[in-house]
Amino acid sequence: MTSVAGIEPPPHRSVGRRLSAWLYRWPGVRLGALLAAPFSWIVVLYLGSLAVLLVSAFWQLDTFTGEVVHQPTLKNFQTIVEVPVYRTIALRTIAMAVAVTVACALLAFPIAYTMARLASKQMRRLLLVAILIPLWASYLVKVYSWRVILGEEGVLNWLLEPFGATGPGYSITGTWLVFTYLWLPYMILPLYAGLERIPSSLLEASSDLGARSGRTFFRVVLPLVFPALVVGSIFTFSLTLGDYITPEVVSSTQFIGNVIYDNVGVANNLPLAAAYAFVPISVMVVYLLLARRAGAFENL
Amino acid sequence: MTISRKAWQYSRSRLTQLSEQPASGVPVDVRVCGLHKRYGDVTAVDGVDLEVAKGEFFTMLGPSGSGKTTTLRMIAGFERPDAGTIELGGKDVSSLPPFDRDVNTVFQDYALFPHMTVQENVEYGLRVKKLPRAERRNRAKEVLRVVRLEEYGGRKPGQLSGGQRQRVALARAIVNTPRALLLDEPLGALDLKLRQELQIELKQVQQKLGMTFIYVTHDQEEALTMSDRIAVFNEGKIVQVGKPAEVYEHPASEFIAGFIGVSNVIERDGRRITVRPEKIRVLEDGALPDEGTRVEEGTVRDVQYVGPVTRYHVSLDQGGDLQILTQNLEETSTEVLALEGRRVRLAWRPEQESVIGEREGVPA
């Protein structure tokens, strides 16, 4: 007993302390407590509602009563494949997403490169803020301001008038312009992060081994920044695929989103809308598989 | 004694003069004249002149921020000098970009392309020169054999150890047979044992290929081991150039004495002199010093037993402290440690000391 005398008594064991000790002994419980809320959010609400949506694609609308008939059928899918206008709209939307992604990549690269490699610290911060500020503004505000810009009496036409030209107006080109404007930051930020991660010694080594800037870009910079480019393109591509407000506001052209919106809201044909939602989802799945095949996620 | 000192000083000055230039008759591969570089308020390189002969292993040695790496980067073309010229093989390349200069660099972080295999990395320079595929293969294979990595051509850099990556970086540079190879602290990231192994390997490769190497390091031992000549850098200037033995045994200033080894400086008759610790002998009791040797008396203040050698710190009666290094040939640790606090007589030959000039620029 005397040998124990010198040791301090154990600290007062409060409930909190005992709980902590218990959780320490049961790491599985600790992990469960940590993940319970977010995990059930994702599974129940997010994936759950998605599942309901996809299941409803196999139901059918009774056009006479306007009621949804809960009987599995492939009729909705038959409609979107066979009716030419649905095919045209799907292809138009995909083409728009590609065009927006390419434009964003071409515009974003020089900006991201300047930020990551050339700009001073101060300049870099300034550019970063300049890119982030538009993200703080409401999406609707930005789209409607573009409506003003593109209008007949808008700023763009006023600017182009002295050169004898006119702006695209409310058209597909105008939509493309607005989409490119809206999603550009989502391309710049991943590209900037990707370019910043390339050590400058790699670019020097390429130059040292005799390569001019063009070869260094295609052989060293592009392959190394490719994963970041894919991340950015996933944003620009999927955001364009799903948007229905911008085409509505700055053009009179229909895109996938408009068709779904009209079927849900106006035509009250939820099953057809759900079936049409399969198009952008499967396009994204194919896109992600191709990106994975190209090795974009190897360093994730 | 004074006569011999004068004679020695004369011979020494001739010796230094000779080795400040590459040996006559050998063509100069790299010539740098009046190089200056400023970054804002900081002068990185402040008037550097140097000549490197064909096939020479030339080392730029100095503490960090002394301008050695900036000088190397200007030779490579990564930085543009504010003033001065750089000649490669007699041709002024000062305004040429790196890809038009016949030099290759081994980077401190190796800078291997992570998305390419070892083989592709090594072939990169040859591919740029549009060499036929078969020749690229052969030459890459050959240099990979030189660096003992012929089995690793298909691996990615991420699958190699630090020492292997270093050798790939070397292979990727030498495969282009540049006029000069520039090495920027290539062994800095490796542990001591591997570093020592690769020092020998690098030197062997250099001698085998007869290639001009310009080597940057802050490690004085590395510089002494590998170099044909060493240029010591301090505050953007070259403060001494010479063969390793000259720079080590006859440092031109207190800074060099302290940077390459232990400074060991004392002041006698108004002159500041330095002598290397291992050159000083401890005289036996009653032993007579040889004719003409310098003798100093003092007290052993501290003894450090370091296994193969023992280090003594002696306070001299005439002022100043000296460090002495002796090999433990016969002595045991008990014997050498017993010397602490004892009176000793120290002796060294006058040609083993160096008169040094200014005091400024002493490393902390």
PDB file of C-alpha atoms in Angstrom, chain A residues 133-274:
ATOM      1  CA  ILE A 133     -17.323  38.025 -56.255  1.00  0.00           C
ATOM      2  CA  PRO A 134     -19.753  37.094 -59.080  1.00  0.00           C
ATOM      3  CA  LEU A 135     -20.440  33.828 -57.219  1.00  0.00           C
ATOM      4  CA  TRP A 136     -21.800  35.839 -54.292  1.00  0.00           C
ATOM      5  CA  ALA A 137     -24.378  37.538 -56.506  1.00  0.00           C
ATOM      6  CA  SER A 138     -27.693  35.790 -57.066  1.00  0.00           C
ATOM      7  CA  TYR A 139     -27.842  33.617 -60.147  1.00  0.00           C
ATOM      8  CA  LEU A 140     -31.145  35.222 -61.168  1.00  0.00           C
ATOM      9  CA  VAL A 141     -29.716  38.724 -60.862  1.00  0.00           C
ATOM     10  CA  LYS A 142     -26.884  37.780 -63.186  1.00  0.00           C
ATOM     11  CA  VAL A 143     -29.137  36.135 -65.764  1.00  0.00           C
ATOM     12  CA  TYR A 144     -31.559  39.038 -65.813  1.00  0.00           C
ATOM     13  CA  SER A 145     -28.731  41.543 -66.107  1.00  0.00           C
ATOM     14  CA  TRP A 146     -27.614  39.576 -69.176  1.00  0.00           C
ATOM     15  CA  ARG A 147     -31.124  39.937 -70.522  1.00  0.00           C
ATOM     16  CA  VAL A 148     -30.621  43.685 -70.268  1.00  0.00           C
ATOM     17  CA  ILE A 149     -27.191  43.500 -71.857  1.00  0.00           C
ATOM     18  CA  LEU A 150     -28.355  41.347 -74.790  1.00  0.00           C
ATOM     19  CA  GLY A 151     -31.579  43.266 -75.441  1.00  0.00           C
ATOM     20  CA  GLU A 152     -32.333  45.185 -78.625  1.00  0.00           C
ATOM     21  CA  GLU A 153     -31.458  48.466 -76.878  1.00  0.00           C
ATOM     22  CA  GLY A 154     -28.889  46.791 -74.649  1.00  0.00           C
ATOM     23  CA  VAL A 155     -25.288  47.653 -73.863  1.00  0.00           C
ATOM     24  CA  LEU A 156     -23.849  45.073 -76.246  1.00  0.00           C
ATOM     25  CA  ASN A 157     -25.625  46.419 -79.310  1.00  0.00           C
ATOM     26  CA  TRP A 158     -24.737  49.970 -78.269  1.00  0.00           C
ATOM     27  CA  LEU A 159     -21.073  48.970 -77.987  1.00  0.00           C
ATOM     28  CA  LEU A 160     -21.033  47.111 -81.305  1.00  0.00           C
ATOM     29  CA  GLU A 161     -23.002  49.706 -83.258  1.00  0.00           C
ATOM     30  CA  PRO A 162     -19.987  51.905 -84.191  1.00  0.00           C
ATOM     31  CA  PHE A 163     -18.395  48.833 -85.800  1.00  0.00           C
ATOM     32  CA  GLY A 164     -21.499  48.098 -87.817  1.00  0.00           C
ATOM     33  CA  ALA A 165     -22.215  44.890 -85.935  1.00  0.00           C
ATOM     34  CA  THR A 166     -25.010  43.703 -83.686  1.00  0.00           C
ATOM     35  CA  GLY A 167     -24.942  41.374 -80.699  1.00  0.00           C
ATOM     36  CA  PRO A 168     -26.394  37.882 -80.712  1.00  0.00           C
ATOM     37  CA  GLY A 169     -29.643  39.088 -79.082  1.00  0.00           C
ATOM     38  CA  TYR A 170     -31.924  36.507 -77.466  1.00  0.00           C
ATOM     39  CA  SER A 171     -30.651  33.399 -79.267  1.00  0.00           C
ATOM     40  CA  ILE A 172     -28.702  30.182 -78.887  1.00  0.00           C
ATOM     41  CA  THR A 173     -25.452  32.155 -79.227  1.00  0.00           C
ATOM     42  CA  GLY A 174     -26.648  34.496 -76.494  1.00  0.00           C
ATOM     43  CA  THR A 175     -27.452  31.522 -74.279  1.00  0.00           C
ATOM     44  CA  TRP A 176     -23.998  30.107 -74.919  1.00  0.00           C
ATOM     45  CA  LEU A 177     -22.480  33.483 -73.969  1.00  0.00           C
ATOM     46  CA  VAL A 178     -24.421  33.642 -70.699  1.00  0.00           C
ATOM     47  CA  PHE A 179     -23.687  30.014 -69.762  1.00  0.00           C
ATOM     48  CA  THR A 180     -19.977  30.588 -70.400  1.00  0.00           C
ATOM     49  CA  TYR A 181     -20.106  33.688 -68.221  1.00  0.00           C
ATOM     50  CA  LEU A 182     -21.985  31.887 -65.429  1.00  0.00           C
ATOM     51  CA  TRP A 183     -19.833  28.776 -65.167  1.00  0.00           C
ATOM     52  CA  LEU A 184     -16.393  30.267 -65.883  1.00  0.00           C
ATOM     53  CA  PRO A 185     -15.370  30.496 -62.180  1.00  0.00           C
ATOM     54  CA  TYR A 186     -16.117  26.789 -61.747  1.00  0.00           C
ATOM     55  CA  MET A 187     -13.493  26.095 -64.411  1.00  0.00           C
ATOM     56  CA  ILE A 188     -10.928  28.668 -63.269  1.00  0.00           C
ATOM     57  CA  LEU A 189     -10.744  27.520 -59.652  1.00  0.00           C
ATOM     58  CA  PRO A 190      -9.881  23.836 -60.209  1.00  0.00           C
ATOM     59  CA  LEU A 191      -7.503  24.755 -63.044  1.00  0.00           C
ATOM     60  CA  TYR A 192      -5.780  27.285 -60.811  1.00  0.00           C
ATOM     61  CA  ALA A 193      -5.393  24.704 -58.045  1.00  0.00           C
ATOM     62  CA  GLY A 194      -4.090  22.143 -60.545  1.00  0.00           C
ATOM     63  CA  LEU A 195      -1.591  24.496 -62.146  1.00  0.00           C
ATOM     64  CA  GLU A 196      -0.321  25.692 -58.810  1.00  0.00           C
ATOM     65  CA  ARG A 197       0.512  22.121 -57.869  1.00  0.00           C
ATOM     66  CA  ILE A 198       2.923  21.694 -60.801  1.00  0.00           C
ATOM     67  CA  PRO A 199       6.433  22.477 -59.528  1.00  0.00           C
ATOM     68  CA  SER A 200       8.061  25.180 -61.645  1.00  0.00           C
ATOM     69  CA  SER A 201      11.172  23.000 -61.879  1.00  0.00           C
ATOM     70  CA  LEU A 202       9.227  20.665 -64.202  1.00  0.00           C
ATOM     71  CA  LEU A 203       8.662  23.499 -66.655  1.00  0.00           C
ATOM     72  CA  GLU A 204      12.296  24.520 -66.318  1.00  0.00           C
ATOM     73  CA  ALA A 205      13.417  20.932 -66.870  1.00  0.00           C
ATOM     74  CA  SER A 206      11.383  20.711 -70.070  1.00  0.00           C
ATOM     75  CA  SER A 207      12.888  23.943 -71.337  1.00  0.00           C
ATOM     76  CA  ASP A 208      16.330  22.807 -70.211  1.00  0.00           C
ATOM     77  CA  LEU A 209      15.946  19.639 -72.292  1.00  0.00           C
ATOM     78  CA  GLY A 210      15.363  21.749 -75.383  1.00  0.00           C
ATOM     79  CA  ALA A 211      11.575  22.020 -75.510  1.00  0.00           C
ATOM     80  CA  ARG A 212       9.981  25.310 -76.530  1.00  0.00           C
ATOM     81  CA  SER A 213       6.841  26.578 -74.803  1.00  0.00           C
ATOM     82  CA  GLY A 214       4.440  24.753 -77.139  1.00  0.00           C
ATOM     83  CA  ARG A 215       5.905  21.329 -76.473  1.00  0.00           C
ATOM     84  CA  THR A 216       6.219  22.051 -72.740  1.00  0.00           C
ATOM     85  CA  PHE A 217       2.528  22.936 -72.719  1.00  0.00           C
ATOM     86  CA  PHE A 218       1.328  19.847 -74.562  1.00  0.00           C
ATOM     87  CA  ARG A 219       3.770  17.316 -73.095  1.00  0.00           C
ATOM     88  CA  VAL A 220       4.129  18.500 -69.504  1.00  0.00           C
ATOM     89  CA  VAL A 221       1.554  21.099 -68.411  1.00  0.00           C
ATOM     90  CA  LEU A 222      -1.531  19.669 -70.109  1.00  0.00           C
ATOM     91  CA  PRO A 223      -1.087  16.036 -68.974  1.00  0.00           C
ATOM     92  CA  LEU A 224      -0.423  17.168 -65.412  1.00  0.00           C
ATOM     93  CA  VAL A 225      -3.332  19.596 -65.262  1.00  0.00           C
ATOM     94  CA  PHE A 226      -5.694  17.198 -67.036  1.00  0.00           C
ATOM     95  CA  PRO A 227      -7.413  15.919 -63.845  1.00  0.00           C
ATOM     96  CA  ALA A 228      -8.133  19.516 -62.815  1.00  0.00           C
ATOM     97  CA  LEU A 229      -9.470  20.229 -66.289  1.00  0.00           C
ATOM     98  CA  VAL A 230     -11.808  17.246 -65.967  1.00  0.00           C
ATOM     99  CA  VAL A 231     -13.036  18.427 -62.558  1.00  0.00           C
ATOM    100  CA  GLY A 232     -13.769  21.863 -63.992  1.00  0.00           C
ATOM    101  CA  SER A 233     -15.473  20.401 -67.035  1.00  0.00           C
ATOM    102  CA  ILE A 234     -17.715  18.229 -64.846  1.00  0.00           C
ATOM    103  CA  PHE A 235     -18.996  21.449 -63.276  1.00  0.00           C
ATOM    104  CA  THR A 236     -19.477  23.368 -66.511  1.00  0.00           C
ATOM    105  CA  PHE A 237     -20.898  20.363 -68.358  1.00  0.00           C
ATOM    106  CA  SER A 238     -23.397  19.218 -65.740  1.00  0.00           C
ATOM    107  CA  LEU A 239     -24.476  22.739 -64.784  1.00  0.00           C
ATOM    108  CA  THR A 240     -25.272  23.466 -68.440  1.00  0.00           C
ATOM    109  CA  LEU A 241     -27.078  20.145 -68.894  1.00  0.00           C
ATOM    110  CA  GLY A 242     -29.434  20.852 -66.024  1.00  0.00           C
ATOM    111  CA  ASP A 243     -30.154  24.559 -66.414  1.00  0.00           C
ATOM    112  CA  TYR A 244     -33.559  25.741 -67.622  1.00  0.00           C
ATOM    113  CA  ILE A 245     -33.709  29.345 -66.379  1.00  0.00           C
ATOM    114  CA  THR A 246     -31.009  30.863 -68.564  1.00  0.00           C
ATOM    115  CA  PRO A 247     -32.488  29.583 -71.864  1.00  0.00           C
ATOM    116  CA  GLU A 248     -35.869  30.742 -70.647  1.00  0.00           C
ATOM    117  CA  VAL A 249     -34.642  34.260 -69.889  1.00  0.00           C
ATOM    118  CA  VAL A 250     -32.225  34.990 -72.748  1.00  0.00           C
ATOM    119  CA  SER A 251     -33.646  32.877 -75.575  1.00  0.00           C
ATOM    120  CA  SER A 252     -36.761  31.155 -76.771  1.00  0.00           C
ATOM    121  CA  THR A 253     -34.971  27.860 -77.426  1.00  0.00           C
ATOM    122  CA  GLN A 254     -35.835  24.669 -75.551  1.00  0.00           C
ATOM    123  CA  PHE A 255     -33.259  22.625 -73.673  1.00  0.00           C
ATOM    124  CA  ILE A 256     -33.575  19.420 -71.637  1.00  0.00           C
ATOM    125  CA  GLY A 257     -34.257  21.393 -68.478  1.00  0.00           C
ATOM    126  CA  ASN A 258     -37.103  23.318 -70.109  1.00  0.00           C
ATOM    127  CA  VAL A 259     -38.755  20.130 -71.299  1.00  0.00           C
ATOM    128  CA  ILE A 260     -38.621  18.609 -67.833  1.00  0.00           C
ATOM    129  CA  TYR A 261     -39.823  21.817 -66.222  1.00  0.00           C
ATOM    130  CA  ASP A 262     -42.728  22.158 -68.646  1.00  0.00           C
ATOM    131  CA  ASN A 263     -43.764  18.535 -68.163  1.00  0.00           C
ATOM    132  CA  VAL A 264     -43.706  18.863 -64.397  1.00  0.00           C
ATOM    133  CA  GLY A 265     -45.335  22.273 -64.202  1.00  0.00           C
ATOM    134  CA  VAL A 266     -47.498  22.852 -67.238  1.00  0.00           C
ATOM    135  CA  ALA A 267     -48.330  19.440 -68.691  1.00  0.00           C
ATOM    136  CA  ASN A 268     -48.389  17.773 -65.276  1.00  0.00           C
ATOM    137  CA  ASN A 269     -46.776  14.716 -66.886  1.00  0.00           C
ATOM    138  CA  LEU A 270     -44.362  13.774 -64.098  1.00  0.00           C
ATOM    139  CA  PRO A 271     -43.532  10.300 -65.458  1.00  0.00           C
ATOM    140  CA  LEU A 272     -42.403  11.704 -68.827  1.00  0.00           C
ATOM    141  CA  ALA A 273     -40.345  14.393 -67.061  1.00  0.00           C
ATOM    142  CA  ALA A 274     -38.697  11.703 -64.952  1.00  0.00           C
TER     143      ALA A 274
END
